[in-house]
């Protein structure tokens, strides 16, 4: 409307319009009256009268028309002036904003429009933006393009959206923008335009990042601090594809206190900062993450190692980087580091729990290394790490050992030392490791206990041993035969363990009287609480209970009286070294005396020499177990013994004790 009126005004002024009307009107009056005069034959007076009337009418209406047009055009002009003034005020406001105001046409009819501030923010003129509609996307930082694209999609779909992203100016400077956009629809609801305001939030963002950096970094070395390391570890373990082991090395500078004392704190700070630089330089081309987690404590995180032994190389690199004298300090300083290693793999735990656990374990390993070796040489640190790497490997492998069915049981016979009768067998677990070969229980029971795997392992042993005992039932009908199973203190500490164990035994159908459990003295140390409750429940359920390795722990003879046990197993340390009237013999006598007074059976463990059997009988031992009587062996070996028609007489037992075959060690062992 405004456009049309200004065009009309350009072509016709009010005066021209009225003048044209006057000319056309008068011409028409004159021509039509003269023609009518000629045709009708009027008088001249009539002709003049008609001409005067007509002309007067045309003149009067022309004046009126002129007046009306003038008034209208005047109004239009005033409105137009107001519009122009408003537009220029709006433009001034938009141009004076520090925000970039923009509009993008969706109909394809007009080029995009951007406010002048774009030049200050993007470093590109508004004209350039108008000329190249894709320029805004090209200016977005490549890493943030997905963000900006998502904002674009969402404003088109939802009508409103905002995003924070970076743009890169042609001079390379990076700016942070907060961009809020809206979609404008026409009356029919069709999207016609996107408009938006982008605010430059670089200063705020830089301050935020600086605060974050300060929160997560150590100001002295510029390395990550402890909080940042934990965050990094959490992120690692929370990633869905964090498959490998996360290995963490904790380092502590040996004798750093002495450097501080000798050269002062400033020199100490310098040493720390050099150490930080060297660690970072040494591990620069690896995925390792270096952090300073305490005064003179550093940490190196090795994400996704296939094998923890890879960490040994890192320790060597770190040690050799630190070995060079630190010349930045007056009088030079020499440092070395003690190292503790821990590893974790995401099997079940959440990332947060694992991160904390890993850091604690690495620091624990570090303080053990410090205590055991008093810090010291680089070689000892490498040894420490190699040893814990092996343990970590074992721990991870043990996780899979149950699933992969790598565990099996062997059975060691126990004989009545007087009659030579077979009284039972002890089930002993073995691990056929795919690469390490046969691993003895002493090498992994402790690991199973600290990792909690002992519960699964224990259930496995109970199920296997009891199923085996059940299978032997027909052969043991006439004998007081039991299958003995070792329990760990960790298992017994679980409230309700006995009930679960009884259910597991019952699932195999073997009578309780045919099963016994061995518990070491140390488990009884917790004489109250769940351990005692569990033992009482097992005793009440009719299982045999044996006190294993007696004499190695706190060996309280009084405990024999109060504990619910049937058998005392004297540790092989006392049995293996018998000399007439020596301290071991006297100790055995004391244990036998006390046990018999309490009606407990005494078993001598670890009988290796046949000659000792006579002596042990004289000392009062009832039952014997040991390589000299029978090595732990496969089911078949036990079945051969069970199959013998009559209980062996003692002499026969002794006579049968030929040099025993080693059957339980070595990978070729038949598995059960
Ligand atoms: P333990 O319960 O005292 O088992 C006896 C250990 O002494 C066995 O070692 C056996 O092979 C060994 N031994 C038997 N006779 C002789 C001998 O004459 N001379 C010598 N030098 N050793 C003899 P093993 O099988 O290596 O088991 C070691 C320990 O591992 C066991 O000691 C037991 O505490 C633990 N263990 C074994 N199997 C299991 C299990 O299934 N569960 C739990 N929790 N612990 C188990
Ligand atoms: Mg035992
Ligand atoms: Mg024992």
XYZ file of C-alpha atoms and ligand atoms in Angstrom:
720
model
C 0.000 0.000 0.000
C 2.722 2.404 0.959
C 4.673 1.405 -2.133
C 1.687 1.923 -4.425
C 0.830 5.367 -2.999
C 4.356 6.669 -3.351
C 4.479 5.423 -6.919
C 1.102 7.118 -7.607
C 2.408 10.257 -6.029
C 5.472 10.206 -8.240
C 3.374 9.907 -11.399
C 0.526 12.277 -10.502
C 0.573 15.310 -8.344
C -2.921 16.518 -7.213
C -2.623 19.530 -9.454
C -1.717 17.520 -12.524
C -4.585 15.131 -11.879
C -7.130 17.962 -11.465
C -5.675 19.804 -14.516
C -5.959 16.705 -16.683
C -9.523 16.233 -15.540
C -10.278 19.879 -16.358
C -8.793 19.666 -19.849
C -10.531 16.394 -20.691
C -13.835 17.603 -19.174
C -13.815 20.992 -20.973
C -12.792 19.437 -24.278
C -15.647 16.979 -23.980
C -18.173 19.772 -23.181
C -17.068 21.935 -26.119
C -16.880 19.096 -28.646
C -20.135 17.428 -27.577
C -22.103 20.725 -27.461
C -20.808 21.937 -30.857
C -21.598 18.562 -32.462
C -25.049 18.529 -30.790
C -25.612 22.120 -32.014
C -24.810 21.107 -35.579
C -27.008 18.003 -35.486
C -30.047 19.356 -33.648
C -29.892 22.929 -35.035
C -30.004 24.926 -31.814
C -29.612 28.633 -31.561
C -26.258 30.203 -30.777
C -27.629 31.480 -27.486
C -28.573 27.941 -26.533
C -25.117 26.739 -27.528
C -23.399 29.344 -25.317
C -25.683 28.525 -22.424
C -24.877 24.806 -22.688
C -21.154 25.525 -22.947
C -21.248 27.831 -19.895
C -23.199 25.256 -17.809
C -20.992 22.354 -18.750
C -17.758 24.288 -18.236
C -18.885 25.567 -14.888
C -19.636 21.986 -13.766
C -16.269 20.695 -14.926
C -14.399 23.584 -13.289
C -16.199 23.155 -9.974
C -15.682 19.359 -9.874
C -12.037 19.817 -10.898
C -11.530 22.113 -7.922
C -13.204 19.589 -5.599
C -11.118 16.746 -7.040
C -7.977 18.775 -6.577
C -8.858 19.419 -2.932
C -9.623 15.772 -2.200
C -6.535 14.427 -3.918
C -4.305 16.920 -2.193
C -5.612 15.979 1.183
C -5.204 12.272 0.520
C -1.730 12.548 -0.863
C -0.686 14.709 2.017
C -1.858 12.032 4.449
C 0.026 9.358 2.553
C 3.136 11.436 2.652
C 2.937 11.919 6.405
C 2.440 8.139 6.929
C 5.379 7.362 4.683
C 7.614 9.796 6.528
C 6.641 8.165 9.821
C 7.394 4.721 8.390
C 10.812 5.749 7.135
C 11.614 7.395 10.462
C 10.579 4.243 12.332
C 12.555 1.991 10.023
C 15.650 4.047 10.454
C 15.219 4.084 14.233
C 14.811 0.261 14.274
C 17.828 -0.131 12.024
C 19.833 2.136 14.290
C 18.826 0.108 17.321
C 19.609 -3.208 15.619
C 22.932 -1.890 14.356
C 23.834 -0.571 17.785
C 23.227 -3.972 19.413
C 26.236 -6.063 20.272
C 24.094 -9.102 19.426
C 23.990 -10.386 15.904
C 20.402 -10.156 14.720
C 19.634 -12.232 11.685
C 16.826 -13.464 9.508
C 16.816 -16.227 6.948
C 14.103 -16.476 4.343
C 12.650 -19.950 3.899
C 10.744 -19.229 0.695
C 13.881 -18.694 -1.339
C 12.714 -15.272 -2.506
C 15.056 -13.101 -0.493
C 18.684 -13.285 0.607
C 19.438 -13.696 4.321
C 19.616 -10.560 6.405
C 22.116 -9.905 9.208
C 22.645 -6.984 11.523
C 25.841 -4.989 11.407
C 27.232 -6.442 14.628
C 28.044 -9.515 12.621
C 31.223 -7.858 11.477
C 32.501 -7.397 15.024
C 31.712 -10.987 15.975
C 32.348 -13.010 12.833
C 34.876 -10.675 11.252
C 32.806 -10.831 8.058
C 30.702 -8.033 6.545
C 26.889 -8.263 6.439
C 27.113 -8.053 2.647
C 29.236 -11.198 2.530
C 26.614 -13.006 4.579
C 23.844 -11.782 2.309
C 25.790 -12.926 -0.721
C 26.626 -16.426 0.621
C 23.819 -18.031 2.616
C 26.091 -20.981 3.629
C 28.702 -18.730 5.200
C 27.205 -18.901 8.684
C 27.623 -22.691 8.800
C 31.141 -22.575 7.415
C 32.093 -20.144 10.159
C 31.039 -22.581 12.916
C 33.951 -24.383 14.586
C 34.186 -27.831 12.943
C 33.801 -29.589 16.304
C 30.596 -27.665 17.027
C 28.950 -28.078 13.631
C 26.807 -31.010 14.795
C 25.528 -28.754 17.590
C 24.700 -25.906 15.248
C 23.044 -28.295 12.805
C 20.955 -29.763 15.591
C 19.830 -26.261 16.556
C 18.851 -25.588 12.945
C 16.820 -28.775 12.708
C 15.124 -28.197 15.976
C 14.067 -24.607 15.216
C 12.524 -25.774 11.965
C 10.638 -28.568 13.713
C 9.747 -27.097 17.067
C 9.594 -23.382 16.258
C 12.211 -22.332 18.807
C 15.700 -23.466 19.731
C 18.956 -22.279 21.176
C 22.548 -23.476 21.182
C 25.984 -22.499 22.347
C 28.744 -23.010 19.802
C 32.022 -21.559 18.663
C 32.707 -19.663 15.464
C 36.106 -19.172 13.912
C 36.855 -15.751 12.456
C 38.888 -15.453 9.253
C 41.831 -14.307 11.417
C 41.601 -17.595 13.351
C 40.193 -16.103 16.535
C 37.527 -18.230 18.180
C 34.339 -16.701 19.594
C 31.645 -18.385 21.657
C 28.050 -17.612 20.672
C 24.736 -18.184 22.338
C 22.314 -18.365 19.457
C 18.547 -18.300 19.976
C 16.310 -18.737 16.956
C 12.588 -18.640 16.132
C 10.547 -19.765 13.191
C 8.032 -17.321 11.683
C 4.981 -18.789 9.944
C 2.584 -17.045 7.562
C -1.164 -16.737 8.138
C -1.662 -20.180 6.596
C 0.825 -21.713 9.010
C 3.594 -22.215 6.443
C 7.114 -21.482 7.728
C 8.433 -18.423 5.916
C 11.371 -17.168 7.911
C 13.839 -17.971 10.679
C 14.961 -15.118 12.863
C 17.436 -15.131 15.652
C 19.739 -13.304 17.989
C 23.291 -14.561 18.544
C 25.058 -13.218 21.607
C 28.843 -13.210 21.902
C 29.528 -14.958 25.240
C 33.264 -15.402 24.714
C 34.290 -13.461 27.821
C 31.918 -15.412 30.046
C 32.967 -18.710 28.488
C 36.665 -17.953 28.826
C 36.137 -17.119 32.495
C 34.185 -20.339 32.966
C 36.863 -22.405 31.259
C 39.583 -20.715 33.277
C 37.694 -21.482 36.492
C 37.247 -25.090 35.396
C 40.907 -25.328 34.469
C 41.845 -23.942 37.863
C 39.523 -26.409 39.561
C 40.936 -29.372 37.677
C 44.589 -28.484 37.300
C 47.549 -28.177 39.526
C 48.840 -24.604 39.266
C 52.471 -25.606 39.812
C 52.862 -28.220 37.088
C 49.824 -27.450 34.938
C 48.958 -31.158 35.130
C 45.512 -32.480 35.997
C 44.859 -32.619 39.699
C 43.304 -35.442 41.644
C 39.696 -34.342 41.022
C 40.339 -34.130 37.294
C 41.975 -37.536 37.273
C 38.990 -39.121 38.992
C 36.691 -37.406 36.489
C 38.824 -38.725 33.640
C 38.781 -42.258 35.064
C 35.009 -42.138 35.486
C 34.590 -41.043 31.910
C 36.856 -43.857 30.764
C 34.942 -46.563 32.581
C 31.549 -45.109 31.659
C 32.319 -45.281 27.961
C 30.372 -48.216 26.584
C 33.377 -49.514 24.633
C 35.956 -49.222 27.436
C 36.827 -52.855 27.028
C 40.456 -53.164 28.054
C 42.002 -52.774 31.447
C 42.422 -49.306 32.854
C 45.821 -49.301 34.534
C 46.785 -46.619 37.014
C 50.316 -46.025 38.249
C 50.752 -44.005 41.428
C 54.204 -42.430 41.799
C 55.811 -40.969 44.846
C 59.162 -39.180 44.714
C 61.722 -40.821 46.961
C 63.435 -38.464 49.362
C 61.557 -35.382 48.205
C 61.384 -34.185 51.789
C 65.174 -34.123 51.870
C 65.306 -31.904 48.758
C 62.897 -29.469 50.406
C 64.948 -29.499 53.566
C 68.304 -29.063 51.806
C 67.390 -26.564 49.079
C 64.222 -24.901 50.378
C 60.600 -25.019 49.278
C 61.161 -22.954 46.150
C 63.650 -25.501 44.888
C 61.189 -28.219 45.876
C 58.523 -26.555 43.738
C 60.965 -26.350 40.863
C 61.736 -30.048 41.148
C 58.027 -30.859 41.102
C 57.458 -28.758 38.048
C 60.440 -30.356 36.236
C 59.156 -33.797 37.199
C 55.725 -32.867 35.818
C 57.266 -31.669 32.544
C 59.423 -34.765 32.201
C 56.554 -37.146 32.885
C 54.481 -35.430 30.283
C 57.291 -35.324 27.755
C 58.142 -38.992 28.321
C 54.554 -40.093 27.730
C 53.653 -37.464 25.163
C 53.165 -39.790 22.230
C 51.096 -42.312 24.182
C 47.491 -42.242 25.348
C 48.758 -41.925 28.931
C 47.236 -39.248 31.160
C 49.535 -37.635 33.733
C 48.269 -35.992 36.924
C 49.690 -34.583 40.115
C 47.567 -35.982 42.904
C 49.360 -34.815 46.013
C 52.463 -33.041 47.305
C 55.051 -35.258 45.641
C 52.584 -37.797 44.304
C 51.883 -38.190 40.623
C 49.681 -40.587 38.716
C 49.834 -41.985 35.222
C 46.669 -43.453 33.780
C 47.038 -45.926 30.925
C 43.634 -46.386 29.325
C 42.619 -49.626 27.631
C 45.704 -51.796 27.988
C 45.263 -55.359 26.793
C 47.662 -56.616 29.443
C 48.803 -54.844 32.617
C 52.367 -55.979 32.000
C 52.469 -53.230 29.352
C 52.677 -50.836 32.299
C 56.161 -52.124 33.087
C 57.503 -50.374 29.962
C 55.839 -47.150 31.059
C 57.494 -47.421 34.461
C 60.877 -47.900 32.766
C 60.298 -44.837 30.578
C 59.222 -42.780 33.555
C 62.192 -43.937 35.620
C 64.697 -43.120 32.919
C 63.092 -39.707 32.363
C 63.448 -38.948 36.066
C 66.962 -40.368 36.357
C 68.654 -37.342 34.706
C 69.865 -34.832 37.312
C 67.613 -31.817 37.721
C 69.941 -28.938 36.898
C 67.253 -26.267 37.265
C 67.888 -26.403 40.996
C 71.036 -24.914 42.483
C 73.482 -27.703 43.290
C 71.412 -30.130 41.136
C 68.890 -32.581 42.499
C 68.410 -36.265 41.834
C 65.016 -37.910 42.124
C 63.575 -41.362 41.691
C 60.054 -42.607 42.216
C 58.375 -45.483 43.963
C 55.501 -46.848 41.951
C 52.280 -48.641 42.784
C 50.094 -50.230 40.150
C 46.416 -51.016 40.093
C 44.158 -52.024 37.284
C 40.452 -52.267 36.803
C 38.255 -53.569 34.081
C 34.634 -52.672 33.719
C 32.945 -55.947 34.438
C 30.048 -55.013 36.665
C 30.746 -51.867 38.677
C 29.746 -48.366 37.661
C 32.428 -46.007 36.381
C 32.338 -43.856 39.516
C 32.875 -46.761 41.885
C 35.674 -48.144 39.722
C 37.495 -44.807 39.456
C 37.658 -44.310 43.208
C 38.556 -47.939 43.752
C 41.344 -47.787 41.189
C 42.914 -44.697 42.708
C 42.720 -46.154 46.195
C 44.232 -49.446 45.043
C 47.106 -47.731 43.231
C 47.875 -45.631 46.308
C 47.661 -48.776 48.439
C 50.107 -50.571 46.152
C 52.367 -47.513 46.287
C 52.459 -47.404 50.049
C 53.121 -51.154 50.161
C 56.021 -50.654 47.756
C 57.325 -47.854 49.968
C 56.964 -49.837 53.176
C 58.298 -53.110 51.815
C 61.203 -51.684 49.913
C 61.575 -48.342 51.585
C 61.256 -46.754 48.161
C 64.618 -47.139 46.530
C 65.969 -48.154 43.197
C 64.291 -47.846 39.843
C 64.721 -51.577 39.389
C 62.721 -52.325 42.511
C 59.891 -50.100 41.299
C 59.826 -51.984 38.012
C 59.806 -55.268 39.918
C 56.943 -54.073 42.116
C 54.920 -53.073 39.110
C 55.688 -56.294 37.273
C 54.558 -58.276 40.318
C 51.331 -56.373 40.722
C 50.739 -56.523 36.975
C 50.947 -60.325 37.208
C 48.510 -60.272 40.098
C 46.141 -58.025 38.196
C 46.330 -60.321 35.183
C 45.547 -63.263 37.448
C 42.625 -61.397 38.967
C 41.100 -60.634 35.601
C 41.710 -64.168 34.361
C 40.196 -65.637 37.499
C 37.032 -63.721 36.652
C 36.792 -65.757 33.500
C 38.129 -69.020 34.930
C 34.733 -70.038 36.287
C 32.876 -69.168 33.079
C 35.447 -70.978 30.991
C 35.405 -73.997 33.271
C 39.130 -73.846 33.992
C 38.789 -74.909 37.630
C 38.710 -78.515 38.751
C 39.076 -80.528 41.924
C 41.592 -83.075 43.114
C 41.089 -85.247 46.178
C 43.663 -86.143 48.818
C 42.989 -89.215 50.950
C 42.927 -89.261 54.741
C 43.672 -92.521 56.573
C 43.032 -93.877 60.016
C 46.631 -94.174 61.173
C 45.975 -97.234 63.339
C 43.841 -99.358 61.044
C 44.999 -97.941 57.740
C 41.375 -97.426 56.728
C 40.487 -94.730 54.226
C 38.352 -92.240 56.184
C 37.726 -89.616 53.595
C 39.211 -87.202 51.092
C 39.916 -83.494 51.101
C 38.749 -81.666 47.974
C 41.403 -79.243 46.741
C 40.754 -76.812 43.929
C 43.087 -76.442 40.953
C 43.161 -73.924 38.105
C 44.266 -74.983 34.658
C 45.262 -71.560 33.350
C 45.296 -71.334 29.538
C 48.825 -69.885 29.410
C 50.290 -70.185 32.907
C 49.572 -73.894 33.242
C 48.470 -75.386 36.544
C 48.044 -72.654 39.178
C 48.061 -73.821 42.838
C 45.319 -72.509 45.142
C 47.746 -70.546 47.288
C 48.329 -68.341 44.223
C 44.675 -67.484 43.666
C 42.561 -68.121 46.773
C 43.847 -64.858 48.281
C 43.024 -62.997 45.052
C 39.583 -64.612 45.014
C 39.055 -63.468 48.590
C 39.996 -59.834 47.972
C 37.914 -59.595 44.817
C 34.858 -61.368 46.180
C 35.210 -64.094 43.561
C 35.597 -66.557 46.422
C 31.818 -66.771 46.719
C 31.351 -68.059 43.180
C 34.440 -70.214 43.463
C 33.232 -71.654 46.777
C 29.823 -72.504 45.321
C 31.529 -74.215 42.415
C 33.699 -76.331 44.749
C 30.726 -77.299 46.924
C 28.606 -78.291 43.939
C 31.390 -80.369 42.391
C 32.618 -82.023 45.583
C 29.130 -82.863 46.823
C 28.055 -84.230 43.459
C 31.166 -86.402 43.575
C 30.409 -87.505 47.149
C 26.907 -88.415 46.010
C 28.314 -90.502 43.190
C 30.547 -92.362 45.670
C 27.681 -93.140 48.065
C 27.264 -96.795 47.013
C 30.984 -97.463 47.525
C 31.149 -95.752 50.899
C 28.070 -97.408 52.354
C 30.039 -99.515 54.777
C 32.623 -96.875 55.706
C 32.627 -93.718 57.815
C 33.706 -91.823 54.718
C 33.525 -88.013 54.352
C 34.423 -85.533 51.645
C 36.065 -82.491 53.224
C 35.698 -79.059 51.648
C 37.762 -75.960 52.504
C 35.888 -72.791 53.376
C 37.383 -69.321 53.391
C 36.961 -66.844 56.190
C 35.504 -64.397 53.666
C 32.699 -66.843 52.867
C 31.919 -67.377 56.527
C 31.766 -63.666 57.204
C 28.688 -63.360 55.020
C 25.533 -63.429 57.125
C 23.283 -66.244 55.944
C 26.163 -68.102 54.287
C 25.404 -71.364 56.135
C 21.819 -71.450 54.909
C 22.961 -70.940 51.337
C 25.662 -73.589 51.699
C 23.198 -76.106 53.136
C 20.869 -75.463 50.204
C 23.748 -76.002 47.762
C 24.685 -79.301 49.441
C 21.067 -80.423 49.546
C 20.707 -79.710 45.844
C 23.172 -82.545 45.197
C 21.277 -84.974 47.426
C 24.290 -86.020 49.489
C 23.612 -86.686 53.208
C 25.118 -84.100 55.545
C 26.986 -86.790 57.456
C 29.106 -87.434 54.354
C 30.383 -83.872 54.099
C 32.797 -81.931 56.288
C 34.079 -78.364 56.134
C 37.590 -77.196 56.948
C 38.132 -73.752 58.319
C 41.510 -72.271 59.197
C 42.194 -70.912 62.616
C 42.212 -67.334 61.354
C 38.531 -67.588 60.471
C 37.757 -68.389 64.072
C 39.468 -65.206 65.133
C 36.084 -63.555 64.639
C 34.566 -65.554 67.424
C 31.390 -63.537 67.386
C 29.054 -62.374 64.659
C 28.281 -64.047 61.364
C 31.315 -66.394 61.352
C 30.272 -68.015 64.583
C 26.589 -68.078 63.581
C 27.437 -69.779 60.305
C 29.679 -72.360 61.982
C 27.041 -73.150 64.588
C 24.439 -73.588 61.869
C 26.716 -75.946 59.913
C 27.503 -77.959 63.020
C 23.820 -78.218 63.897
C 23.038 -79.347 60.364
C 25.227 -82.409 60.968
C 28.279 -81.590 58.869
C 31.780 -82.396 60.073
C 33.879 -79.373 61.013
C 37.668 -79.346 61.065
C 40.081 -76.731 62.351
C 42.628 -76.528 59.533
C 46.347 -75.703 59.782
C 46.202 -75.718 63.579
C 49.321 -74.253 65.110
C 50.009 -71.614 62.472
C 47.683 -68.919 63.756
C 46.949 -67.829 67.261
C 46.586 -71.511 68.295
C 44.594 -71.072 71.405
C 44.085 -74.464 72.980
C 41.180 -72.948 74.862
C 39.428 -72.304 71.563
C 39.287 -76.061 71.011
C 36.901 -76.209 73.902
C 34.529 -73.485 72.819
C 34.365 -73.995 69.066
C 31.905 -76.337 67.342
C 34.548 -78.638 65.810
C 35.122 -82.390 65.457
C 38.608 -82.584 64.000
C 41.848 -80.718 64.641
C 44.259 -80.751 61.708
C 47.801 -80.198 62.953
C 49.663 -78.095 60.435
C 52.293 -79.819 58.370
C 54.995 -77.465 59.683
C 54.959 -79.462 62.948
C 54.555 -82.852 61.335
C 57.333 -82.459 58.795
C 60.004 -81.822 61.387
C 59.746 -84.487 64.060
C 62.640 -85.204 66.348
C 62.308 -87.264 69.513
C 61.291 -84.974 72.335
C 61.829 -81.930 70.127
C 59.521 -78.903 70.436
C 57.221 -80.108 67.663
C 56.649 -83.454 69.287
C 55.869 -81.834 72.591
C 53.465 -79.464 70.895
C 51.738 -82.342 69.093
C 51.424 -84.150 72.400
C 49.850 -81.104 73.997
C 47.385 -80.665 71.147
C 46.517 -84.383 71.193
C 46.056 -84.362 74.978
C 43.733 -81.380 74.883
C 41.818 -82.581 71.818
C 41.238 -86.065 73.136
C 40.056 -84.682 76.436
C 37.463 -82.818 74.381
C 36.713 -85.910 72.246
C 38.092 -84.315 69.116
C 39.825 -86.314 66.424
C 43.440 -85.312 65.687
C 44.657 -85.355 62.095
C 48.325 -84.920 61.187
C 48.719 -82.988 57.921
C 51.608 -83.188 55.503
C 53.000 -86.631 56.354
C 55.746 -87.003 53.792
C 57.873 -89.710 55.417
C 56.490 -93.190 56.081
C 58.710 -93.510 59.138
C 56.759 -90.703 60.779
C 53.506 -92.676 60.829
C 54.687 -94.915 63.706
C 55.800 -91.914 65.702
C 52.596 -89.968 65.071
C 50.565 -92.950 66.275
C 52.691 -93.060 69.391
C 52.046 -89.355 69.876
C 48.331 -90.078 69.705
C 47.374 -88.798 66.247
C 44.269 -90.523 64.898
C 44.205 -89.644 61.237
C 46.926 -88.833 58.730
C 47.127 -87.011 55.421
C 50.162 -86.246 53.318
C 52.108 -86.878 50.159
C 53.648 -89.876 51.923
C 50.196 -91.499 52.237
C 48.591 -90.233 49.095
C 48.903 -87.182 46.940
C 45.908 -85.148 45.883
C 44.670 -87.010 42.825
C 41.835 -87.434 40.368
C 38.538 -89.163 41.030
C 39.870 -92.444 39.588
C 42.615 -92.638 42.223
C 40.053 -92.299 44.999
C 37.783 -94.841 43.340
C 40.624 -97.364 43.188
C 41.078 -96.972 46.956
C 37.338 -97.120 47.642
C 37.103 -100.235 45.548
C 39.512 -102.245 47.712
C 37.343 -104.948 49.366
C 38.525 -104.678 52.982
C 39.855 -101.771 54.938
C 43.609 -101.835 54.722
C 45.332 -103.028 57.856
C 47.882 -100.621 59.233
C 50.752 -102.823 58.204
C 49.271 -103.122 54.767
C 48.982 -99.375 54.604
C 52.586 -98.958 55.555
C 53.670 -101.673 53.176
C 51.679 -100.154 50.369
C 53.413 -96.859 50.755
C 55.780 -97.177 47.893
C 57.394 -94.021 46.613
C 54.292 -91.967 45.777
C 53.602 -90.843 42.253
C 53.229 -87.109 41.835
C 49.717 -86.954 40.467
C 48.269 -83.595 41.318
C 50.729 -81.256 39.683
C 51.418 -80.751 36.010
C 49.162 -79.850 33.149
C 48.610 -83.346 31.816
C 46.434 -84.124 34.794
C 43.011 -85.606 33.930
C 40.330 -83.120 34.792
C 37.156 -83.694 36.743
P 44.979 -76.970 53.177
O 43.486 -76.944 53.357
O 45.777 -77.020 54.408
O 45.265 -78.137 52.201
C 46.365 -78.951 52.328
C 47.452 -78.472 51.437
O 48.660 -79.156 51.767
C 47.201 -78.827 49.982
O 47.824 -77.847 49.209
C 47.939 -80.130 49.827
O 48.324 -80.395 48.488
C 49.142 -79.856 50.665
N 49.727 -81.106 51.118
C 49.110 -82.255 51.465
N 50.019 -83.172 51.870
C 51.212 -82.593 51.777
C 52.564 -83.040 52.069
O 52.809 -84.163 52.480
N 53.547 -82.152 51.880
C 53.315 -80.891 51.431
N 54.362 -80.079 51.268
N 52.085 -80.425 51.148
C 51.046 -81.295 51.334
P 47.048 -77.127 48.109
O 46.137 -78.063 47.417
O 48.020 -76.359 47.334
O 46.113 -76.142 48.904
C 46.646 -75.114 49.616
C 45.588 -74.421 50.390
O 44.661 -73.788 49.510
C 44.752 -75.365 51.212
O 45.404 -75.659 52.344
C 43.506 -74.562 51.423
O 43.691 -73.661 52.496
C 43.420 -73.763 50.162
N 42.424 -74.385 49.291
C 42.543 -75.425 48.465
N 41.371 -75.692 47.859
C 40.478 -74.818 48.360
C 39.082 -74.586 48.144
O 38.398 -75.288 47.407
N 38.495 -73.551 48.828
C 39.218 -72.792 49.688
N 38.590 -71.804 50.313
N 40.520 -72.973 49.908
C 41.142 -73.998 49.261
Mg 42.285 -77.950 54.192
Mg 45.693 -77.627 56.036
